[in-house]
Amino acid sequence: MHNIWLLVSKPDNIPIVALLVFVIVYTWWSFAKALKNDRQGYLDEEKMSDKIQVWPNLVRVEFLGALFVMVILVFWSFLIDAPLEEPANPTLTPNPSKAPWYFLGLQEMLVYFDPWIAGVVLPTFIILGLMAIPYIDVNEKGNGYYTYRERKYAVLIYCFGFLILWVSLIVLGTFWRGPGWYFFFPWEEWDTHRVVALTNVDLSEYFGIQTRRADNSLNPMAIIFGIVIIAVYYSLIGLYWIKKKNSEFVKKLGFTKYSIIAFLFLTMMSLPIKMVLRIGFNIKYILVTPWFNI
Amino acid sequence: MSKLLQLFSKRAETPIETRGYGKVYLILSGLLFIGTMWSLFDEISTRRPWKDYQDEYFTLSEEKWGERLKEAVASLDSSALREIETQLNEAQAKLISPEIVSIKQKINELDEVLLDLNREFTFAKSRGDEAYYFWKKSIHEGHEDASYKKQLDENEAEMASANQKIGVFTTKHDSLSGIVLELTNAVKAITTKRKELFASLDFAKTRIEKTKSSSISIHQVMSNNFDRSNFGIPKARIDRCQTCHAGWKDETMEDAQRPFTKHPVPELLKIHDPEVFGCTPCHHGQGTALTVGLAHGEDDHYWERPLLKGKEVYASCNSCHMNQTYLKQGDRYNFAKRLIAESGCFGCHEIKGYMEMPKIGPPLNQLTTKESAEWLFRWVRNPKDYNPHTRMPNFKFTDDQAEAVTAYLWSISQSSSYHPQKGISGNGNVDHGKELVDKVGCKGCHVVEEDTRVRTARGTSYDIAPELTRVGSKANNDWLYEWIKNPRSVNPEARMPNLRLTDQEARDIVSYLMTLKDDRQFEQKTIDFSSPETIAKGEKLIREYGCAGCHTIKGMERESRVSVALNNFGRKRVDELDFGDKKSSEVPHTWDDWVFNKIRNPRTYTTDRIISKMPVFSFADSEIVAIRTLLRGYTKELPEEPYQQAFDTRLQKVEAGRRLTHYQYNCVGCHQLEEEGGYIKATLDDEGYAPPYLYPEGNKVQEPWLHDFLKGPTTIRPWLNIRMPSFSLNDEEITVVTKYFLALHKKELEMKDYKAFQPSATYVTVGKKLFDDLQCLSCHYTGKVPEGKTPADLAPNLALAKSRLKPDWIVDWIINPDVIQPGTKMPQYFPDLKEPSPFSEDFGSDAKEQIKALREYVLTIQGSK
């Protein structure tokens, strides 16, 4: 319990605990509203036909909100001091060396993907994907009110990507990762001297194909194997298209939008798949090339 | 709870426009107000406890000065005051007496008259100048007007007469005012005397005023570019310690409670002025912090240099003084530096400042001539078994390992060319030998039988030379005889000097020493010398364990140091230290505990995978603590150039001399040099038998004489039993010693011809007279040592002065002997040079000239029988 208290009370982590609380509360609240709307069949907001003035009604509430936040910040600032750690020393790297909280998800990804993929390719896809949403979203329903039934896929995919992949990985990175980025239960004391056996292999080795030959050069068979696996994985796009070609949903999208969505979705799912492969089966890489690994 | 919910649901039902937000606003703004007020109070007071400390200090200071004021008032000499007041009243009365009043009136009248006369004079001059102008103008214009000349002459005559009158009146005026001035001066003098009586009282009053008007503020000392950050960028040292430790230089705070106590050791502070230097270079801690926990480091675990408490403060001396082995008032620092120098830690570890020291152990190249193989085997296995106070540590060898080492050492010894002569050491008188050993000076370095007085005086747990209590079982007669007759004939680099023993004396000593035996029974052990595997194993062990770090061994002259460098050991973090399998209840996980336990038992952190090779010393706990303090000071953090003490040539000479005299040849065993040494005094009943104090030597003796003396000592004080040994120093070593003695007095070695000093005849005559009057020969002598005197009352042969003493020093000595040699029996005949000499009227009773005369006479004294 001592270690949990240390983690939670560390001035850097207090906002993360607060973040967790807010995420849970607001997710719950929005789903409650969505389910209420869905059950009723009409919108809550439709009941109220009047409109009210922004000034003074909204502005004064906003002002009181600002005042409330000020009060909290004032009391927080003189009860908890900003942390000051040891003098910077170029010959001594702190262990663990953690990224800021908003990048902890990416740092966690580094365990499963190689740095080029986890640090450049995937973040780029995240940003590009978010930017692309307005263009690939063909569902006109659900604008401006909480609903689940009318935007099932969007809500689910978004919640999976945000709550499970982004926020949970932040929580994982804060409380469940210790020195050496090894796994520590939150109540376990952080031991900088811990040694963990590393016995990971590439996927091709489970099929009898060595990744490297005796002279340490890459085995072309393994590269081919990797490419085949990746190709098969992404060919699911085509297969699903062929299967659901005639469904309304897919027809509305059109092939381009559909393939973009499918590609992004499959890439997003590659993270949990990789996590399972790594943690469950000690698999390191699917594809090993001299330039990047997947 | 439900009421609260009801409240909220009711509120939710009212239309938004009509909802009242007044209460919410009130509560929130009230909270904000409280928060702001609290933060203000926090900022001004709670987070600034130093303001309270300063307040307390000012109160305390006022109190103390108030006490001083009371004392001053009480100690005011009221009778003296009354006397002075009466004097003052008298003097002032004189000033207001009727005669003086009339004199003053007359003076005023004269002043007015003089004023008028002056005006007359100046007007006449003015008119004359005008007349002169017009007269000259008329001449220049061609027709001289004589009326102007007449005017000029008239005015000049007026001026003359006015002048004359002025002169008369001025003399009158001056004489009168002279009288008044005398009386006024008398009053002034008495007033000053009165003020002096009140001096300490007034001073206390001004201090109280000053304290009352002092403001509370932060005091800081900023030393620019003092050191470098971890990235090599120069940064300033800012120390704010004085803000709370406000009484550090206040003399009334000597026994105040912390943190206001006055800083002790004012002499040290003069050299390390905290106003220039700050406090943290010596005491460490976080200088910029203004709260106790953060400044001292208890509350800030990330501050890498917490406050050094108590005697640990000596650790920081090493940052600037790393090259020196001795510092005045160095206390624990000096002790630790000495321990390292004498124990030879630098034989295995690279330590800055010790790299050029010679190896502390004897060479091992000819052991077959000296001792038996079985003895050597037992010694290698555990040196402390034979001699518990030896400096050699215990390597904890197994029997096999010890045998291998012995075999190797025996094998290299076969090729040595030294063999003692056989049979020269028979027929010695054991009792006479014992007497000699007791008296002649062996005990300055060696401990014999139960006489541990010198060991106690030295204050360390080890001896500097082998204890001779069991030497009869170790050495053989012939080797011992040759050794004590002349150690350098056995080992060309021997540190042991020879005592110029006659053959018979040497035989007597050998006979005595050979009676000192080791009575214990040992199991028989035959060493296998012939097996090449054993010898090879021995050689491997010797290289592995680094024996060549302390001993010269054939074939291993260029071995490097076998263990880690300690130059940055003070910066080792706790996570970098290996505690082996020790639990934190046995050895707490701190740097201090690791180091203490390591030095006490170096093998304590051995595990199944990590073998420790460091041998076991037997330091006392106080020695371990001292070494630990010094090790804490070995960091690579040096202050920048202007703040460091420059290791200039003078200090280099002093260091070189120290190394020779303190550590290599153990001169300090008999002589006191600087503040330490003279340990042999512990074996003497009478101070007069002690070897002389050598600190004055640089100023005192002629360098050529010192050279000859060190080459071959002659007798200066025949009543001493202890002999100054012959050290076989080469010219280089003698120069080092000479320069050391001179550098202690900040002097350089100069070429000087002392024979060129010619005494003058008049001075010599006066000197002789004084010499006889002052009865110098009641303690000094010039030929034969006077009988019936205790050594404490005898003084050196003055016939030696001409060739031995520096002429200037003789004068300094006679002027004040006690300042040169504290505790000397030589009296100070001329305590005050400004006073006339009480002994004679020569040279107009000038004391200094008479002393010079004495000096000139002494320099002419020839030896007599």
Short mmCIF file of C-alpha atoms in Angstrom, two decimals, chain B residues 175-376:
data_model
loop_
_atom_site.label_atom_id
_atom_site.label_comp_id
_atom_site.label_asym_id
_atom_site.label_seq_id
_atom_site.Cartn_x
_atom_site.Cartn_y
_atom_site.Cartn_z
CA SER B 175 49.22 86.51 24.43
CA LEU B 176 45.78 87.02 25.92
CA SER B 177 44.10 84.41 23.79
CA GLY B 178 46.98 82.06 24.55
CA ILE B 179 45.99 82.14 28.20
CA VAL B 180 42.40 81.40 27.35
CA LEU B 181 43.36 78.66 24.90
CA GLU B 182 45.43 76.90 27.55
CA LEU B 183 42.47 76.75 29.87
CA THR B 184 40.09 75.61 27.12
CA ASN B 185 42.49 72.83 26.15
CA ALA B 186 42.65 71.69 29.73
CA VAL B 187 38.87 71.43 29.76
CA LYS B 188 38.94 69.49 26.49
CA ALA B 189 41.51 67.01 27.82
CA ILE B 190 39.46 66.33 30.92
CA THR B 191 36.29 65.92 28.85
CA THR B 192 38.08 63.34 26.66
CA LYS B 193 39.21 61.45 29.75
CA ARG B 194 35.63 61.46 30.96
CA LYS B 195 34.44 60.15 27.61
CA GLU B 196 36.96 57.32 27.87
CA LEU B 197 35.45 56.28 31.16
CA PHE B 198 32.11 56.00 29.43
CA ALA B 199 33.54 54.29 26.34
CA SER B 200 32.12 50.79 26.81
CA LEU B 201 28.85 52.22 28.05
CA ASP B 202 28.43 54.44 25.01
CA PHE B 203 29.41 51.61 22.74
CA ALA B 204 26.78 49.36 24.25
CA LYS B 205 24.23 52.14 23.82
CA THR B 206 25.06 52.62 20.12
CA ARG B 207 24.82 48.89 19.54
CA ILE B 208 21.40 48.82 21.15
CA GLU B 209 20.31 51.71 18.93
CA LYS B 210 21.64 49.92 15.90
CA THR B 211 19.83 46.69 16.79
CA LYS B 212 16.58 48.53 17.38
CA SER B 213 16.76 50.14 13.98
CA SER B 214 17.83 46.99 12.10
CA SER B 215 15.46 45.73 9.45
CA ILE B 216 14.58 42.13 8.73
CA SER B 217 16.11 41.13 5.43
CA ILE B 218 17.84 38.28 3.66
CA HIS B 219 21.63 38.34 3.88
CA GLN B 220 23.45 36.55 1.15
CA VAL B 221 26.97 36.11 -0.09
CA MET B 222 27.43 35.57 -3.78
CA SER B 223 30.64 34.07 -5.09
CA ASN B 224 30.66 34.42 -8.85
CA ASN B 225 31.80 31.52 -10.98
CA PHE B 226 32.55 29.48 -7.94
CA ASP B 227 31.97 26.06 -9.45
CA ARG B 228 30.47 24.29 -12.42
CA SER B 229 27.14 22.62 -12.91
CA ASN B 230 26.88 19.01 -14.01
CA PHE B 231 27.08 20.29 -17.57
CA GLY B 232 30.35 22.14 -17.08
CA ILE B 233 28.84 25.62 -17.08
CA PRO B 234 30.25 28.01 -14.46
CA LYS B 235 27.75 29.01 -11.85
CA ALA B 236 27.75 31.20 -8.80
CA ARG B 237 27.54 30.01 -5.22
CA ILE B 238 24.87 31.88 -3.29
CA ASP B 239 24.78 31.38 0.45
CA ARG B 240 21.97 32.70 2.59
CA CYS B 241 22.96 30.95 5.78
CA GLN B 242 23.60 34.22 7.58
CA THR B 243 19.93 35.06 7.37
CA CYS B 244 19.10 32.66 10.19
CA HIS B 245 22.59 32.26 11.61
CA ALA B 246 22.63 35.99 12.20
CA GLY B 247 24.98 35.90 15.17
CA TRP B 248 27.88 34.16 13.48
CA LYS B 249 30.26 37.10 13.89
CA ASP B 250 28.65 38.79 16.88
CA GLU B 251 30.97 38.62 19.86
CA THR B 252 28.09 38.74 22.35
CA MET B 253 26.72 35.50 20.93
CA GLU B 254 29.53 33.21 22.00
CA ASP B 255 27.32 31.16 24.30
CA ALA B 256 23.99 31.90 22.70
CA GLN B 257 21.70 29.04 21.75
CA ARG B 258 21.58 27.75 18.19
CA PRO B 259 21.28 29.06 15.53
CA PHE B 260 22.68 32.31 16.81
CA THR B 261 25.96 31.00 18.26
CA LYS B 262 29.10 32.77 17.17
CA HIS B 263 31.23 30.80 14.75
CA PRO B 264 34.20 29.23 16.56
CA VAL B 265 37.82 29.23 15.30
CA PRO B 266 38.15 32.92 14.33
CA GLU B 267 41.71 32.28 13.06
CA LEU B 268 40.38 29.91 10.44
CA LEU B 269 37.70 32.39 9.43
CA LYS B 270 40.32 35.04 8.77
CA ILE B 271 41.78 32.87 6.04
CA HIS B 272 38.40 31.69 4.76
CA ASP B 273 36.32 34.83 5.08
CA PRO B 274 32.66 33.85 4.87
CA GLU B 275 31.85 37.24 3.35
CA VAL B 276 33.93 36.31 0.32
CA PHE B 277 33.63 32.56 0.38
CA GLY B 278 30.19 31.83 1.68
CA CYS B 279 29.49 29.00 4.09
CA THR B 280 28.66 26.03 1.90
CA PRO B 281 32.14 25.44 0.46
CA CYS B 282 33.14 24.17 3.90
CA HIS B 283 29.88 23.07 5.46
CA HIS B 284 27.97 21.93 2.36
CA GLY B 285 24.20 22.13 2.49
CA GLN B 286 21.88 24.06 0.19
CA GLY B 287 22.99 27.68 0.40
CA THR B 288 20.08 29.17 -1.48
CA ALA B 289 17.45 27.66 0.81
CA LEU B 290 15.86 29.67 3.58
CA THR B 291 14.21 26.95 5.65
CA VAL B 292 16.07 24.65 7.99
CA GLY B 293 15.11 21.33 6.43
CA LEU B 294 15.88 22.40 2.89
CA ALA B 295 19.07 24.24 3.75
CA HIS B 296 20.57 21.41 5.78
CA GLY B 297 19.28 18.69 3.46
CA GLU B 298 17.03 16.61 5.74
CA ASP B 299 13.89 17.61 3.86
CA ASP B 300 15.44 17.66 0.43
CA HIS B 301 16.62 14.18 -0.37
CA TYR B 302 17.64 15.22 -3.86
CA TRP B 303 20.24 17.70 -2.63
CA GLU B 304 23.43 15.78 -3.22
CA ARG B 305 25.55 17.49 -0.57
CA PRO B 306 23.72 17.70 2.74
CA LEU B 307 25.17 19.58 5.67
CA LEU B 308 28.34 18.15 7.15
CA LYS B 309 27.68 17.84 10.83
CA GLY B 310 30.23 18.07 13.62
CA LYS B 311 33.69 16.89 12.67
CA GLU B 312 32.52 15.72 9.28
CA VAL B 313 33.11 19.29 8.19
CA TYR B 314 36.77 18.37 7.70
CA ALA B 315 35.78 16.42 4.61
CA SER B 316 35.41 19.59 2.56
CA CYS B 317 39.00 20.71 3.17
CA ASN B 318 40.03 18.22 0.52
CA SER B 319 38.35 20.13 -2.30
CA CYS B 320 41.00 22.83 -2.21
CA HIS B 321 43.83 21.32 -0.21
CA MET B 322 44.03 17.94 -1.87
CA ASN B 323 47.76 18.23 -2.39
CA GLN B 324 48.63 18.82 1.22
CA THR B 325 49.04 16.25 3.94
CA TYR B 326 48.81 18.69 6.82
CA LEU B 327 46.76 21.78 7.57
CA LYS B 328 46.99 24.01 10.62
CA GLN B 329 43.99 23.24 12.82
CA GLY B 330 43.17 20.44 10.48
CA ASP B 331 42.34 18.04 13.30
CA ARG B 332 40.57 15.04 11.79
CA TYR B 333 41.75 15.91 8.28
CA ASN B 334 45.39 15.70 9.30
CA PHE B 335 44.79 12.49 11.19
CA ALA B 336 43.14 10.87 8.19
CA LYS B 337 45.79 12.05 5.74
CA ARG B 338 48.42 10.64 8.03
CA LEU B 339 46.61 7.33 8.35
CA ILE B 340 46.47 6.97 4.59
CA ALA B 341 50.11 7.93 4.16
CA GLU B 342 51.32 5.57 6.85
CA SER B 343 49.02 2.65 6.06
CA GLY B 344 49.89 2.73 2.37
CA CYS B 345 46.36 2.71 0.93
CA PHE B 346 47.84 4.27 -2.20
CA GLY B 347 49.72 1.04 -2.86
CA CYS B 348 46.54 -0.51 -4.24
CA HIS B 349 44.29 2.51 -4.79
CA GLU B 350 45.07 5.55 -6.85
CA ILE B 351 44.54 8.54 -4.57
CA LYS B 352 45.28 12.07 -5.66
CA GLY B 353 48.09 13.65 -3.68
CA TYR B 354 49.71 10.34 -2.82
CA MET B 355 50.89 9.16 -6.18
CA GLU B 356 54.59 9.85 -5.71
CA MET B 357 54.96 8.48 -2.24
CA PRO B 358 57.47 5.63 -1.91
CA LYS B 359 56.31 2.11 -1.15
CA ILE B 360 55.78 1.64 2.54
CA GLY B 361 56.96 -1.93 2.88
CA PRO B 362 60.49 -3.39 2.75
CA PRO B 363 61.82 -5.01 -0.42
CA LEU B 364 61.32 -8.75 -0.61
CA ASN B 365 64.29 -9.69 -2.73
CA GLN B 366 66.64 -11.18 -0.19
CA LEU B 367 64.55 -12.79 2.49
CA THR B 368 66.59 -15.95 2.73
CA THR B 369 69.37 -14.07 4.50
CA LYS B 370 67.12 -12.68 7.15
CA GLU B 371 64.52 -15.13 8.37
CA SER B 372 63.40 -18.74 8.23
CA ALA B 373 60.95 -20.04 5.64
CA GLU B 374 58.59 -21.28 8.35
CA TRP B 375 58.50 -17.83 9.90
CA LEU B 376 57.78 -16.29 6.50
#
